[in-house]
PDB file of C-alpha atoms in Angstrom:
ATOM      1  CA  MET A   1      65.679 108.417 129.644  1.00  0.00           C
ATOM      2  CA  SER A   2      66.105 104.679 129.430  1.00  0.00           C
ATOM      3  CA  ALA A   3      63.015 103.376 127.719  1.00  0.00           C
ATOM      4  CA  LEU A   4      61.923 100.209 125.920  1.00  0.00           C
ATOM      5  CA  ALA A   5      60.567 102.215 122.979  1.00  0.00           C
ATOM      6  CA  PRO A   6      63.191 101.088 120.472  1.00  0.00           C
ATOM      7  CA  TYR A   7      62.340  97.414 121.265  1.00  0.00           C
ATOM      8  CA  VAL A   8      58.539  97.742 120.500  1.00  0.00           C
ATOM      9  CA  GLY A   9      57.395  95.523 117.585  1.00  0.00           C
ATOM     10  CA  LYS A  10      60.665  93.491 117.775  1.00  0.00           C
ATOM     11  CA  ALA A  11      61.477  90.024 119.155  1.00  0.00           C
ATOM     12  CA  VAL A  12      62.723  90.251 122.720  1.00  0.00           C
ATOM     13  CA  VAL A  13      63.859  87.889 125.499  1.00  0.00           C
ATOM     14  CA  VAL A  14      62.457  88.633 128.967  1.00  0.00           C
ATOM     15  CA  ILE A  15      64.046  87.178 132.103  1.00  0.00           C
ATOM     16  CA  THR A  16      61.710  87.215 135.163  1.00  0.00           C
ATOM     17  CA  SER A  17      62.523  87.551 138.849  1.00  0.00           C
ATOM     18  CA  ASP A  18      61.610  83.909 139.427  1.00  0.00           C
ATOM     19  CA  GLY A  19      64.173  82.785 136.871  1.00  0.00           C
ATOM     20  CA  ARG A  20      62.031  82.040 133.842  1.00  0.00           C
ATOM     21  CA  LEU A  21      62.788  82.949 130.241  1.00  0.00           C
ATOM     22  CA  PHE A  22      60.216  84.222 127.804  1.00  0.00           C
ATOM     23  CA  THR A  23      60.442  85.270 124.140  1.00  0.00           C
ATOM     24  CA  GLY A  24      57.968  87.140 122.073  1.00  0.00           C
ATOM     25  CA  ILE A  25      57.246  90.345 120.242  1.00  0.00           C
ATOM     26  CA  LEU A  26      57.176  93.344 122.477  1.00  0.00           C
ATOM     27  CA  GLN A  27      53.825  95.027 121.979  1.00  0.00           C
ATOM     28  CA  GLY A  28      53.735  97.472 124.900  1.00  0.00           C
ATOM     29  CA  TYR A  29      55.306  98.562 128.167  1.00  0.00           C
ATOM     30  CA  ASP A  30      54.939 101.288 130.767  1.00  0.00           C
ATOM     31  CA  GLN A  31      56.868 103.179 133.467  1.00  0.00           C
ATOM     32  CA  THR A  32      56.711 100.292 135.934  1.00  0.00           C
ATOM     33  CA  THR A  33      58.053  97.911 133.222  1.00  0.00           C
ATOM     34  CA  ASN A  34      54.788  96.048 132.791  1.00  0.00           C
ATOM     35  CA  ILE A  35      55.300  94.208 129.437  1.00  0.00           C
ATOM     36  CA  ILE A  36      52.961  92.865 126.806  1.00  0.00           C
ATOM     37  CA  LEU A  37      54.329  90.112 124.629  1.00  0.00           C
ATOM     38  CA  GLU A  38      52.708  88.712 121.567  1.00  0.00           C
ATOM     39  CA  SER A  39      53.373  85.059 120.493  1.00  0.00           C
ATOM     40  CA  ALA A  40      55.012  84.557 123.852  1.00  0.00           C
ATOM     41  CA  LYS A  41      56.883  81.328 124.407  1.00  0.00           C
ATOM     42  CA  GLU A  42      58.593  80.149 127.606  1.00  0.00           C
ATOM     43  CA  ARG A  43      61.974  78.477 127.018  1.00  0.00           C
ATOM     44  CA  VAL A  44      62.908  76.086 129.770  1.00  0.00           C
ATOM     45  CA  ILE A  45      66.646  75.663 129.691  1.00  0.00           C
ATOM     46  CA  THR A  46      68.148  72.987 131.937  1.00  0.00           C
ATOM     47  CA  PRO A  47      71.588  71.460 132.366  1.00  0.00           C
ATOM     48  CA  ASP A  48      70.596  67.983 131.434  1.00  0.00           C
ATOM     49  CA  ALA A  49      67.468  67.903 129.229  1.00  0.00           C
ATOM     50  CA  PRO A  50      66.509  69.352 125.785  1.00  0.00           C
ATOM     51  CA  THR A  51      65.137  72.778 125.946  1.00  0.00           C
ATOM     52  CA  GLU A  52      61.329  72.776 126.387  1.00  0.00           C
ATOM     53  CA  VAL A  53      59.180  75.409 124.627  1.00  0.00           C
ATOM     54  CA  LEU A  54      55.721  76.327 125.910  1.00  0.00           C
ATOM     55  CA  ASP A  55      53.505  78.344 123.621  1.00  0.00           C
ATOM     56  CA  LEU A  56      51.639  80.966 125.616  1.00  0.00           C
ATOM     57  CA  GLY A  57      50.089  83.460 123.121  1.00  0.00           C
ATOM     58  CA  LEU A  58      49.427  87.004 124.256  1.00  0.00           C
ATOM     59  CA  TYR A  59      51.040  87.656 127.649  1.00  0.00           C
ATOM     60  CA  LEU A  60      51.101  90.470 130.177  1.00  0.00           C
ATOM     61  CA  LEU A  61      54.090  90.392 132.570  1.00  0.00           C
ATOM     62  CA  ARG A  62      53.845  92.551 135.610  1.00  0.00           C
ATOM     63  CA  GLY A  63      56.755  95.013 136.056  1.00  0.00           C
ATOM     64  CA  GLU A  64      57.631  93.751 139.415  1.00  0.00           C
ATOM     65  CA  SER A  65      58.547  90.394 138.027  1.00  0.00           C
ATOM     66  CA  VAL A  66      60.600  91.647 135.060  1.00  0.00           C
ATOM     67  CA  ALA A  67      64.341  91.476 135.572  1.00  0.00           C
ATOM     68  CA  LEU A  68      65.745  92.002 132.146  1.00  0.00           C
ATOM     69  CA  CYS A  69      64.518  92.564 128.561  1.00  0.00           C
ATOM     70  CA  GLY A  70      66.918  91.856 125.719  1.00  0.00           C
ATOM     71  CA  LEU A  71      66.603  92.675 122.071  1.00  0.00           C
ATOM     72  CA  VAL A  72      66.974  89.464 119.923  1.00  0.00           C
ATOM     73  CA  ASP A  73      69.378  89.670 117.034  1.00  0.00           C
ATOM     74  CA  ASP A  74      67.471  87.495 114.481  1.00  0.00           C
ATOM     75  CA  GLU A  75      70.598  86.544 112.550  1.00  0.00           C
ATOM     76  CA  ILE A  76      72.259  85.058 115.641  1.00  0.00           C
ATOM     77  CA  ASP A  77      69.018  83.586 116.935  1.00  0.00           C
ATOM     78  CA  SER A  78      68.401  81.622 113.697  1.00  0.00           C
ATOM     79  CA  GLN A  79      71.824  79.997 113.991  1.00  0.00           C
ATOM     80  CA  ILE A  80      71.235  78.705 117.484  1.00  0.00           C
ATOM     81  CA  GLU A  81      69.809  75.246 117.939  1.00  0.00           C
ATOM     82  CA  TRP A  82      67.830  75.975 121.018  1.00  0.00           C
ATOM     83  CA  ASP A  83      66.784  72.419 121.790  1.00  0.00           C
ATOM     84  CA  LYS A  84      70.544  71.511 122.062  1.00  0.00           C
ATOM     85  CA  VAL A  85      71.274  74.450 124.436  1.00  0.00           C
ATOM     86  CA  ARG A  86      72.087  73.435 128.042  1.00  0.00           C
ATOM     87  CA  GLY A  87      72.513  75.798 130.941  1.00  0.00           C
ATOM     88  CA  LEU A  88      71.891  76.396 134.604  1.00  0.00           C
ATOM     89  CA  ARG A  89      68.481  77.049 135.853  1.00  0.00           C
ATOM     90  CA  LEU A  90      68.304  80.852 136.356  1.00  0.00           C
ATOM     91  CA  GLY A  91      68.078  82.004 139.957  1.00  0.00           C
ATOM     92  CA  GLU A  92      65.552  84.222 141.560  1.00  0.00           C
ATOM     93  CA  THR A  93      66.167  87.807 142.315  1.00  0.00           C
ATOM     94  CA  LYS A  94      64.667  87.665 145.810  1.00  0.00           C
ATOM     95  CA  LYS A  95      66.033  85.169 148.354  1.00  0.00           C
ATOM     96  CA  LEU A  96      63.331  83.507 150.398  1.00  0.00           C
ATOM     97  CA  GLY A  97      62.323  85.429 153.522  1.00  0.00           C
ATOM     98  CA  ARG A  98      63.272  88.864 152.417  1.00  0.00           C
TER      99      ARG A  98
ATOM    100  CA  MET B   1      69.095 112.050 141.669  1.00  0.00           C
ATOM    101  CA  LEU B   2      72.811 111.904 142.558  1.00  0.00           C
ATOM    102  CA  PHE B   3      73.352 108.402 141.273  1.00  0.00           C
ATOM    103  CA  PHE B   4      71.221 109.086 138.151  1.00  0.00           C
ATOM    104  CA  SER B   5      73.620 112.054 137.341  1.00  0.00           C
ATOM    105  CA  PHE B   6      76.604 109.839 138.230  1.00  0.00           C
ATOM    106  CA  PHE B   7      75.558 107.182 135.812  1.00  0.00           C
ATOM    107  CA  LYS B   8      74.960 109.621 133.098  1.00  0.00           C
ATOM    108  CA  THR B   9      78.623 110.561 133.272  1.00  0.00           C
ATOM    109  CA  LEU B  10      79.457 106.897 132.737  1.00  0.00           C
ATOM    110  CA  ILE B  11      77.597 106.525 129.424  1.00  0.00           C
ATOM    111  CA  ASP B  12      79.625 104.839 126.729  1.00  0.00           C
ATOM    112  CA  GLU B  13      81.839 103.156 129.310  1.00  0.00           C
ATOM    113  CA  GLN B  14      82.134  99.429 129.631  1.00  0.00           C
ATOM    114  CA  VAL B  15      80.538  98.116 132.832  1.00  0.00           C
ATOM    115  CA  ILE B  16      79.494  94.769 134.307  1.00  0.00           C
ATOM    116  CA  VAL B  17      76.069  94.684 135.871  1.00  0.00           C
ATOM    117  CA  GLU B  18      75.636  91.962 138.466  1.00  0.00           C
ATOM    118  CA  LEU B  19      72.009  90.999 138.932  1.00  0.00           C
ATOM    119  CA  LYS B  20      70.340  89.700 142.064  1.00  0.00           C
ATOM    120  CA  ASN B  21      69.831  86.368 140.379  1.00  0.00           C
ATOM    121  CA  ASP B  22      73.605  86.085 140.348  1.00  0.00           C
ATOM    122  CA  MET B  23      74.012  86.494 136.654  1.00  0.00           C
ATOM    123  CA  SER B  24      76.460  89.170 135.433  1.00  0.00           C
ATOM    124  CA  VAL B  25      76.176  91.054 132.117  1.00  0.00           C
ATOM    125  CA  ARG B  26      79.075  92.951 130.561  1.00  0.00           C
ATOM    126  CA  GLY B  27      78.340  95.756 128.071  1.00  0.00           C
ATOM    127  CA  THR B  28      78.562  99.412 127.148  1.00  0.00           C
ATOM    128  CA  LEU B  29      76.373 101.655 129.257  1.00  0.00           C
ATOM    129  CA  LYS B  30      74.014 103.445 126.820  1.00  0.00           C
ATOM    130  CA  SER B  31      71.263 104.789 128.990  1.00  0.00           C
ATOM    131  CA  VAL B  32      70.079 105.195 132.566  1.00  0.00           C
ATOM    132  CA  ASP B  33      66.879 106.673 134.054  1.00  0.00           C
ATOM    133  CA  GLN B  34      65.507 107.950 137.364  1.00  0.00           C
ATOM    134  CA  PHE B  35      64.796 104.349 138.569  1.00  0.00           C
ATOM    135  CA  LEU B  36      68.417 103.471 137.673  1.00  0.00           C
ATOM    136  CA  ASN B  37      67.123 101.116 134.972  1.00  0.00           C
ATOM    137  CA  ILE B  38      70.116 100.386 132.754  1.00  0.00           C
ATOM    138  CA  LYS B  39      70.451  99.862 129.020  1.00  0.00           C
ATOM    139  CA  LEU B  40      73.629  98.117 127.792  1.00  0.00           C
ATOM    140  CA  ASP B  41      74.670  97.649 124.141  1.00  0.00           C
ATOM    141  CA  ASP B  42      76.930  94.896 122.814  1.00  0.00           C
ATOM    142  CA  VAL B  43      76.468  92.651 125.847  1.00  0.00           C
ATOM    143  CA  SER B  44      78.116  89.476 126.764  1.00  0.00           C
ATOM    144  CA  VAL B  45      77.114  87.399 129.736  1.00  0.00           C
ATOM    145  CA  VAL B  46      80.024  86.860 132.066  1.00  0.00           C
ATOM    146  CA  ASP B  47      79.697  82.999 132.404  1.00  0.00           C
ATOM    147  CA  GLU B  48      78.204  82.183 129.005  1.00  0.00           C
ATOM    148  CA  VAL B  49      78.542  78.478 129.486  1.00  0.00           C
ATOM    149  CA  LYS B  50      76.369  78.583 132.624  1.00  0.00           C
ATOM    150  CA  TYR B  51      74.019  81.181 131.213  1.00  0.00           C
ATOM    151  CA  PRO B  52      73.510  80.698 127.441  1.00  0.00           C
ATOM    152  CA  HIS B  53      70.026  82.240 127.775  1.00  0.00           C
ATOM    153  CA  LEU B  54      71.084  85.516 126.193  1.00  0.00           C
ATOM    154  CA  SER B  55      73.167  84.119 123.314  1.00  0.00           C
ATOM    155  CA  ALA B  56      70.985  85.815 120.667  1.00  0.00           C
ATOM    156  CA  VAL B  57      70.850  89.154 122.415  1.00  0.00           C
ATOM    157  CA  LYS B  58      73.133  92.133 121.806  1.00  0.00           C
ATOM    158  CA  ASN B  59      71.283  94.943 123.687  1.00  0.00           C
ATOM    159  CA  VAL B  60      69.493  94.689 126.974  1.00  0.00           C
ATOM    160  CA  PHE B  61      67.365  96.725 129.268  1.00  0.00           C
ATOM    161  CA  ILE B  62      67.957  95.859 132.977  1.00  0.00           C
ATOM    162  CA  ARG B  63      65.340  96.902 135.552  1.00  0.00           C
ATOM    163  CA  GLY B  64      67.017  98.894 138.294  1.00  0.00           C
ATOM    164  CA  SER B  65      65.299  96.927 141.071  1.00  0.00           C
ATOM    165  CA  VAL B  66      67.261  93.695 140.155  1.00  0.00           C
ATOM    166  CA  VAL B  67      70.699  95.134 140.064  1.00  0.00           C
ATOM    167  CA  ARG B  68      72.983  94.104 142.888  1.00  0.00           C
ATOM    168  CA  TYR B  69      76.217  95.748 141.656  1.00  0.00           C
ATOM    169  CA  VAL B  70      77.542  97.849 138.794  1.00  0.00           C
ATOM    170  CA  HIS B  71      81.210  97.075 138.359  1.00  0.00           C
ATOM    171  CA  LEU B  72      82.899 100.210 136.968  1.00  0.00           C
ATOM    172  CA  PRO B  73      86.325 101.075 135.515  1.00  0.00           C
ATOM    173  CA  GLY B  74      88.020 102.869 138.407  1.00  0.00           C
ATOM    174  CA  ALA B  75      90.011 105.120 136.185  1.00  0.00           C
ATOM    175  CA  VAL B  76      86.892 106.751 134.816  1.00  0.00           C
ATOM    176  CA  VAL B  77      85.430 107.934 138.140  1.00  0.00           C
ATOM    177  CA  ASP B  78      86.444 111.299 139.473  1.00  0.00           C
ATOM    178  CA  THR B  79      86.232 110.401 143.141  1.00  0.00           C
ATOM    179  CA  ALA B  80      86.901 113.933 144.420  1.00  0.00           C
ATOM    180  CA  LEU B  81      83.990 115.132 142.335  1.00  0.00           C
ATOM    181  CA  LEU B  82      81.772 112.367 143.616  1.00  0.00           C
ATOM    182  CA  GLU B  83      82.739 112.968 147.177  1.00  0.00           C
ATOM    183  CA  ASP B  84      81.979 116.617 146.754  1.00  0.00           C
ATOM    184  CA  ALA B  85      78.612 115.970 145.209  1.00  0.00           C
ATOM    185  CA  THR B  86      77.745 113.455 147.927  1.00  0.00           C
ATOM    186  CA  ARG B  87      78.549 116.008 150.644  1.00  0.00           C
ATOM    187  CA  LYS B  88      76.363 118.680 148.909  1.00  0.00           C
ATOM    188  CA  GLU B  89      73.571 116.160 148.571  1.00  0.00           C
ATOM    189  CA  ALA B  90      73.859 115.101 152.237  1.00  0.00           C
ATOM    190  CA  ALA B  91      73.783 118.746 153.285  1.00  0.00           C
ATOM    191  CA  SER B  92      70.701 119.514 151.225  1.00  0.00           C
ATOM    192  CA  GLN B  93      68.983 116.356 152.616  1.00  0.00           C
ATOM    193  CA  ALA B  94      69.784 117.474 156.148  1.00  0.00           C
ATOM    194  CA  SER B  95      68.420 120.887 155.583  1.00  0.00           C
ATOM    195  CA  LYS B  96      65.201 119.410 153.948  1.00  0.00           C
ATOM    196  CA  MET B  97      64.680 117.282 157.038  1.00  0.00           C
ATOM    197  CA  GLY B  98      64.607 120.527 159.077  1.00  0.00           C
ATOM    198  CA  GLY B  99      68.119 120.267 160.500  1.00  0.00           C
ATOM    199  CA  ARG B 100      67.442 117.004 162.433  1.00  0.00           C
TER     200      ARG B 100
END
């Protein structure tokens, strides 16, 4: 059974179906992949500007909009200078009209 | 249930999951569930320069609903067994539908 149980209480990165990236501490989840993040932050990564960070606090993400949830490796994360990171804007999982 | 069982036989194999947002993630298949949610260990994003978003991440949980493809190592799949299982499944589905 593939569950998010091992990630609870740990720092995670969530990518949503509309192409946004959130980080936070996973507080809870359920069968439909609804996710509760504590100390949530949105990281806006673009190809040509410094990474923006938006502080969001306690967040509930609806399962429908969750694409991926990754476990953050704190060692590696502390070595990354996130404001220098550049990348493509993430795509959406649903093309318009479908 | 067939593909759930199929994926269970591929646990510990290296696969590439292509998501509907066009990102591809390579990793070792560790877990799958009835929704075909996938857990991968030791991941690397296929075009890391374009997608540095997961640079600090080694293990991921991917929601089944956003998977477009799962690229598999051909050598690992017993196609005869899979064909056979598919025929059995099709037969049982046909009989469930009342022989329509």
